[in-house]
mmCIF file of C-alpha atoms in Angstrom:
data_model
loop_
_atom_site.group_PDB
_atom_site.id
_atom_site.type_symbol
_atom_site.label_atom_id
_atom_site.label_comp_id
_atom_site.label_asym_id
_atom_site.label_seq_id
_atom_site.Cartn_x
_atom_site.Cartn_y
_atom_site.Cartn_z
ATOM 1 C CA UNK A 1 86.792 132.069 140.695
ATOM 2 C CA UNK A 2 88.010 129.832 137.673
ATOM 3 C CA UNK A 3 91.645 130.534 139.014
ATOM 4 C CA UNK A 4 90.732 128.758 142.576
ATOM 5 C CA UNK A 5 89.509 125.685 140.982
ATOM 6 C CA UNK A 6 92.510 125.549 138.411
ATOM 7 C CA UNK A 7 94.854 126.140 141.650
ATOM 8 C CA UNK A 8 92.058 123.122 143.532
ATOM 9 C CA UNK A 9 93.743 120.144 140.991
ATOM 10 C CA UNK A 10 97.487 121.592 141.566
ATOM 11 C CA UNK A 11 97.051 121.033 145.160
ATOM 12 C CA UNK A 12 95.772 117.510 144.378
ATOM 13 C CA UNK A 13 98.106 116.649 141.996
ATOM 14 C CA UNK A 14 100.831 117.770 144.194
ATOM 15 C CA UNK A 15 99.677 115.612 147.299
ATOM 16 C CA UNK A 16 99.886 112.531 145.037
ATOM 17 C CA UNK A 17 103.031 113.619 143.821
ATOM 18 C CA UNK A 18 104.469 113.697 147.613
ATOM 19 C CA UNK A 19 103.233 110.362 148.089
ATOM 20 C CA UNK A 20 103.735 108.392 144.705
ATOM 21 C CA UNK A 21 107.297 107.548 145.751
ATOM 22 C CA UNK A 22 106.588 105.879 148.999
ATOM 23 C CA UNK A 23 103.719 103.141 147.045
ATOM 24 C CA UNK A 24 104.870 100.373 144.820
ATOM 25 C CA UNK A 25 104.798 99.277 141.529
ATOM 26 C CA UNK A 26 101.587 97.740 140.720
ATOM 27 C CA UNK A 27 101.656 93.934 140.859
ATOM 28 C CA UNK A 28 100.778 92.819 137.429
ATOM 29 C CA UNK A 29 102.761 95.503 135.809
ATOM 30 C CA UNK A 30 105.914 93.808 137.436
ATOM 31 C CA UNK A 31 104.850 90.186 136.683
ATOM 32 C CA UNK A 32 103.137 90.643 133.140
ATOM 33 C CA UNK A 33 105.597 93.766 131.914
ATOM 34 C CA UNK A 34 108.918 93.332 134.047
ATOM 35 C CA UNK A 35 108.307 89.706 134.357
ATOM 36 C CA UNK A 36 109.908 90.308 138.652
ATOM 37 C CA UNK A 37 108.241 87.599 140.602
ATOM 38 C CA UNK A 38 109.924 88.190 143.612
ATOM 39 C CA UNK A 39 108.969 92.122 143.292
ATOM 40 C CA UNK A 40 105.396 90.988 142.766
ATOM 41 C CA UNK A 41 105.071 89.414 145.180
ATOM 42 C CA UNK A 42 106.473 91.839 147.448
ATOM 43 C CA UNK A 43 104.505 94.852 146.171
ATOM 44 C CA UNK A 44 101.888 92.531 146.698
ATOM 45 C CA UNK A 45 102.245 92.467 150.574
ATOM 46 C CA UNK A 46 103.354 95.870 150.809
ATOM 47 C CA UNK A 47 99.996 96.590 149.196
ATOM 48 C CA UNK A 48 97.740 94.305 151.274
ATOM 49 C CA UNK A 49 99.559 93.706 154.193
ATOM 50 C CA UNK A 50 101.187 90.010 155.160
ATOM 51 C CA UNK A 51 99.408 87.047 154.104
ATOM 52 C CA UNK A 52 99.334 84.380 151.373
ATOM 53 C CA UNK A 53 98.698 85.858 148.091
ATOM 54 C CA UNK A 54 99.317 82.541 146.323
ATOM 55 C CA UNK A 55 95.740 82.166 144.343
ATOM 56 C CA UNK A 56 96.478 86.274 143.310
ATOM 57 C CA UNK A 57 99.954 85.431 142.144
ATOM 58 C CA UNK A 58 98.717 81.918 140.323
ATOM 59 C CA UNK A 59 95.626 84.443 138.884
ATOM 60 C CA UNK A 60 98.366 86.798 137.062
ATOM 61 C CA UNK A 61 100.603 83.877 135.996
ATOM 62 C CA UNK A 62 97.404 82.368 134.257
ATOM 63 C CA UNK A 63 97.396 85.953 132.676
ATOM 64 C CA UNK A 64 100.635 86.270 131.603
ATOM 65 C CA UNK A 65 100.479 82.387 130.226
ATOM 66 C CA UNK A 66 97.068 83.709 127.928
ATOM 67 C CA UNK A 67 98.659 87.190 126.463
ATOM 68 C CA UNK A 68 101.902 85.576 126.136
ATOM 69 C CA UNK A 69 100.463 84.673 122.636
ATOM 70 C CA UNK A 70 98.360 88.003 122.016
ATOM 71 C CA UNK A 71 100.242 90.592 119.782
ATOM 72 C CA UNK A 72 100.359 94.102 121.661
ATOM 73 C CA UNK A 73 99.323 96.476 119.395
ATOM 74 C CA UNK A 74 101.352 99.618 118.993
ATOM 75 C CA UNK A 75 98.860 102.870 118.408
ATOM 76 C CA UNK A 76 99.249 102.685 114.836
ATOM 77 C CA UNK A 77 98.003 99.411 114.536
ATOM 78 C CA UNK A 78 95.369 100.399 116.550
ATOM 79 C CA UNK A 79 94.222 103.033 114.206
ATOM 80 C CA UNK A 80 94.298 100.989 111.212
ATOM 81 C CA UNK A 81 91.948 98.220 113.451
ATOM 82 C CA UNK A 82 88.817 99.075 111.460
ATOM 83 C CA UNK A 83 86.754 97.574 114.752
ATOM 84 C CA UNK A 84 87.772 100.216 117.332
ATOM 85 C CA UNK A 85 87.113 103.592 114.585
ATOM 86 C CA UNK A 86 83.736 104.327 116.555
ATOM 87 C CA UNK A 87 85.203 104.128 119.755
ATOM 88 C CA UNK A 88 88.143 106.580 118.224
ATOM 89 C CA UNK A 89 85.992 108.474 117.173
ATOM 90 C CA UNK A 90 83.843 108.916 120.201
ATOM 91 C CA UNK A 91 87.362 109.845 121.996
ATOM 92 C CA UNK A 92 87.905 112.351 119.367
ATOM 93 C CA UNK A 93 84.764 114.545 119.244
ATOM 94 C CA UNK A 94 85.024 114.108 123.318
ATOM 95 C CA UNK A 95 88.508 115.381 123.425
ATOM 96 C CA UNK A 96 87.136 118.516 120.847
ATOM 97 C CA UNK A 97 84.644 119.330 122.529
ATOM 98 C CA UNK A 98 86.184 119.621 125.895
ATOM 99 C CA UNK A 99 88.233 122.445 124.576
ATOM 100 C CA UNK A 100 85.447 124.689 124.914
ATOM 101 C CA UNK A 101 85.330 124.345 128.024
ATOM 102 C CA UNK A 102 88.932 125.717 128.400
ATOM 103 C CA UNK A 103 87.644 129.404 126.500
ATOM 104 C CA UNK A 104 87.461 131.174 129.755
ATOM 105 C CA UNK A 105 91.049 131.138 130.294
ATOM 106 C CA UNK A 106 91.841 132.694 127.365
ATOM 107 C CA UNK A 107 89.514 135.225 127.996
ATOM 108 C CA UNK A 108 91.396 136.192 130.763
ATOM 109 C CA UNK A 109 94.537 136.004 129.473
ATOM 110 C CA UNK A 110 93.161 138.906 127.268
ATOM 111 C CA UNK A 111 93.382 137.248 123.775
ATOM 112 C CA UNK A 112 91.858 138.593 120.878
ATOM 113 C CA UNK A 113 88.840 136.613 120.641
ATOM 114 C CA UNK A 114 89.441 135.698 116.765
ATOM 115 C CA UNK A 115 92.130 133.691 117.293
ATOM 116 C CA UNK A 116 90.339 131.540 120.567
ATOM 117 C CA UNK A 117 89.338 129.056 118.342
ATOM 118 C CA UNK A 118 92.359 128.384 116.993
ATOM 119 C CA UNK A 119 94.178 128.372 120.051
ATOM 120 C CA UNK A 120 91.578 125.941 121.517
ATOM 121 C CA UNK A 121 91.838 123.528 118.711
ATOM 122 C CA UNK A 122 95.385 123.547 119.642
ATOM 123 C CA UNK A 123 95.297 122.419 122.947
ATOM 124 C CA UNK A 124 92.978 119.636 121.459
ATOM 125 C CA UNK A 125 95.647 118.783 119.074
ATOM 126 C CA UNK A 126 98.241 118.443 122.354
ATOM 127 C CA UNK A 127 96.020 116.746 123.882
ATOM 128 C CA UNK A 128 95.752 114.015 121.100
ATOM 129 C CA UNK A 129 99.665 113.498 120.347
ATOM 130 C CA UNK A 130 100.511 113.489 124.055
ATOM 131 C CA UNK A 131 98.120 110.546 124.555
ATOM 132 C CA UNK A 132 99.512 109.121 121.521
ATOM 133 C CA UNK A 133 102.987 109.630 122.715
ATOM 134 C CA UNK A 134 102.074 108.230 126.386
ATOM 135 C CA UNK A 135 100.739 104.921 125.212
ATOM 136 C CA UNK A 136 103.632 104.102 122.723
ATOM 137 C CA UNK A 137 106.403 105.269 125.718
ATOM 138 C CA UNK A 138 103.823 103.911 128.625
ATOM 139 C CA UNK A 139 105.333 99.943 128.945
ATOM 140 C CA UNK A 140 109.153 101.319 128.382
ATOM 141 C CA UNK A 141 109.282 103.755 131.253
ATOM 142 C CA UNK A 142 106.109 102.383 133.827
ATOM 143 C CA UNK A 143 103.477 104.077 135.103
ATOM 144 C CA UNK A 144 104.738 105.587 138.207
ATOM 145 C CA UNK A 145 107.768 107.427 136.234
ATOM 146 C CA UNK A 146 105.446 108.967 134.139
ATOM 147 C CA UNK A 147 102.956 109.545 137.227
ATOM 148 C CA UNK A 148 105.311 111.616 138.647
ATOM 149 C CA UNK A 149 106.776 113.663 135.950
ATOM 150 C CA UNK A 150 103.622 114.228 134.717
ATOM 151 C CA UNK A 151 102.410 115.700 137.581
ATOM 152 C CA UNK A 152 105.589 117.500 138.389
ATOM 153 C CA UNK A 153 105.054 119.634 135.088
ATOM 154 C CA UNK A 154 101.837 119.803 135.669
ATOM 155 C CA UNK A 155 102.311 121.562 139.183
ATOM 156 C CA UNK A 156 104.962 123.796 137.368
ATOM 157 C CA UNK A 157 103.106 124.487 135.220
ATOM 158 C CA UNK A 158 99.990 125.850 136.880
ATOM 159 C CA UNK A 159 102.418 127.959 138.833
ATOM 160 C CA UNK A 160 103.600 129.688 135.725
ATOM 161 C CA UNK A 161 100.484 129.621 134.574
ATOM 162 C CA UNK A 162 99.048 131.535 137.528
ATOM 163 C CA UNK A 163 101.634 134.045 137.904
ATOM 164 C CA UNK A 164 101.906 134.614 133.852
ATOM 165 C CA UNK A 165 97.660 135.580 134.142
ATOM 166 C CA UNK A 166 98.182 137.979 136.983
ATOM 167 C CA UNK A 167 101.041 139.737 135.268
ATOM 168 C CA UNK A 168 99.503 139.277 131.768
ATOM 169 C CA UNK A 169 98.052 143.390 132.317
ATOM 170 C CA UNK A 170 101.618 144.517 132.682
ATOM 171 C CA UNK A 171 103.383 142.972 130.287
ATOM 172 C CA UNK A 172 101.646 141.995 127.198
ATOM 173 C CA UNK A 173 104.035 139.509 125.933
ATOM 174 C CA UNK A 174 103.103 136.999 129.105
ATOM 175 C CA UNK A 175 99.906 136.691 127.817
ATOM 176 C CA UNK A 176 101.224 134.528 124.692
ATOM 177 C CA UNK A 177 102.975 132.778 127.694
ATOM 178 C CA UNK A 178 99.913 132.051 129.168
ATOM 179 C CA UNK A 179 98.649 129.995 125.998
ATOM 180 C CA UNK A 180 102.177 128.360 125.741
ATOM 181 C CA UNK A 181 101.480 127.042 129.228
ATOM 182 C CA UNK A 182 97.936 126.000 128.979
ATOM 183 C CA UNK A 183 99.709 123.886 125.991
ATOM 184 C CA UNK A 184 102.517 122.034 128.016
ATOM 185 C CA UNK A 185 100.531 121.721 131.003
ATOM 186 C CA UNK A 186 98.217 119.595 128.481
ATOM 187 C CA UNK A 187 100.990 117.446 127.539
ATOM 188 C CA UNK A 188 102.264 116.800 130.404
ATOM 189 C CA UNK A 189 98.958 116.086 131.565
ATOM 190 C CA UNK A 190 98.561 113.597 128.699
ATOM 191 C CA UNK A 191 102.104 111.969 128.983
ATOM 192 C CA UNK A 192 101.498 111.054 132.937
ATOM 193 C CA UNK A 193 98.085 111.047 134.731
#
């Protein structure tokens, strides 16, 4: 029943793709990032209804007044930063060991169980850039763009995914498809939600 719970999070992700579109832009990502008063304090009353949201609004400007001076580190500089290597590191064997958790689905897709591992550590290695490649492309396009592409692959994906396991018997070549999948739904898992 591995397939129903797989299909479970498409469902979910698709709802919250239908209604990403219709919620705003988070209020300190327009003020601190975009540096859009006006649109902050718009998204702010479209988020909480109408009311005075001065005190919020002079809150975030205090923000934005104490990391105007703070360097944003870029994730390269973050690896170098000797102080946050056990908390990478955590994040790393976490990430690993996840990935057995994903066996069962190549199982099904009738791999030859030698190469499982491999293909496993793969996905862990997608995993990794695509986080990488999120947080350095994360403040250029906004959340919400990536929200919703993410999870736009991600649907497609699963759909693919689905229909590449159930055919995987008759044609052998989908099974390879299958891992391909499992791969870029990963990514695009890592570059949005």
């Amino acid at each position: 029943m591995w397939n129903v719970l797989l299909s479970f999070s498409g469902l979910v992700a698709l709802i919250q793709l239908l209604f990403l579109p219709f919620f705003p832009e988070s209020p300190p990502y327009l003020l601190l990032q975009k540096e859009d008063k006006a649109g902050c304090l718009k998204a702010m009353k479209q988020l909480w209804g109408e009311g005075n949201y001065q005190t919020e609004f002079d809150d975030l400007m205090k923000e934005k007044a104490i990391t105007k001076g703070t360097k944003i580190m870029n994730v390269l500089e973050v690896l170098r930063e000797r102080s946050v290597h056990p908390q990478l590191c955590t994040m790393l064997l976490l990430l690993l060991s996840l990935q057995l958790c994903g066996l069962k689905i190549f199982e099904t897709a009738n791999l030859q169980e030698s190469i499982i591992p491999y293909v496993s550590l793969g996905v862990s290695i997608c995993e990794l850039i695509s986080i990488i490649f999120c947080s350095s492309i994360i403040d250029r396009f906004g959340r919400r763009k990536l929200l919703c592409a993410g999870y736009s692959l991600m649907a497609l994906m699963l759909v693919l995914l689905e229909t590449s396991l159930l055919l995987s018997d008759q044609f052998l070549w989908l099974r390879y498809c299958s891992v391909i999948l499992i791969f870029l739904f990963i990514i695009a898992y890592g570059l949005g939600p």
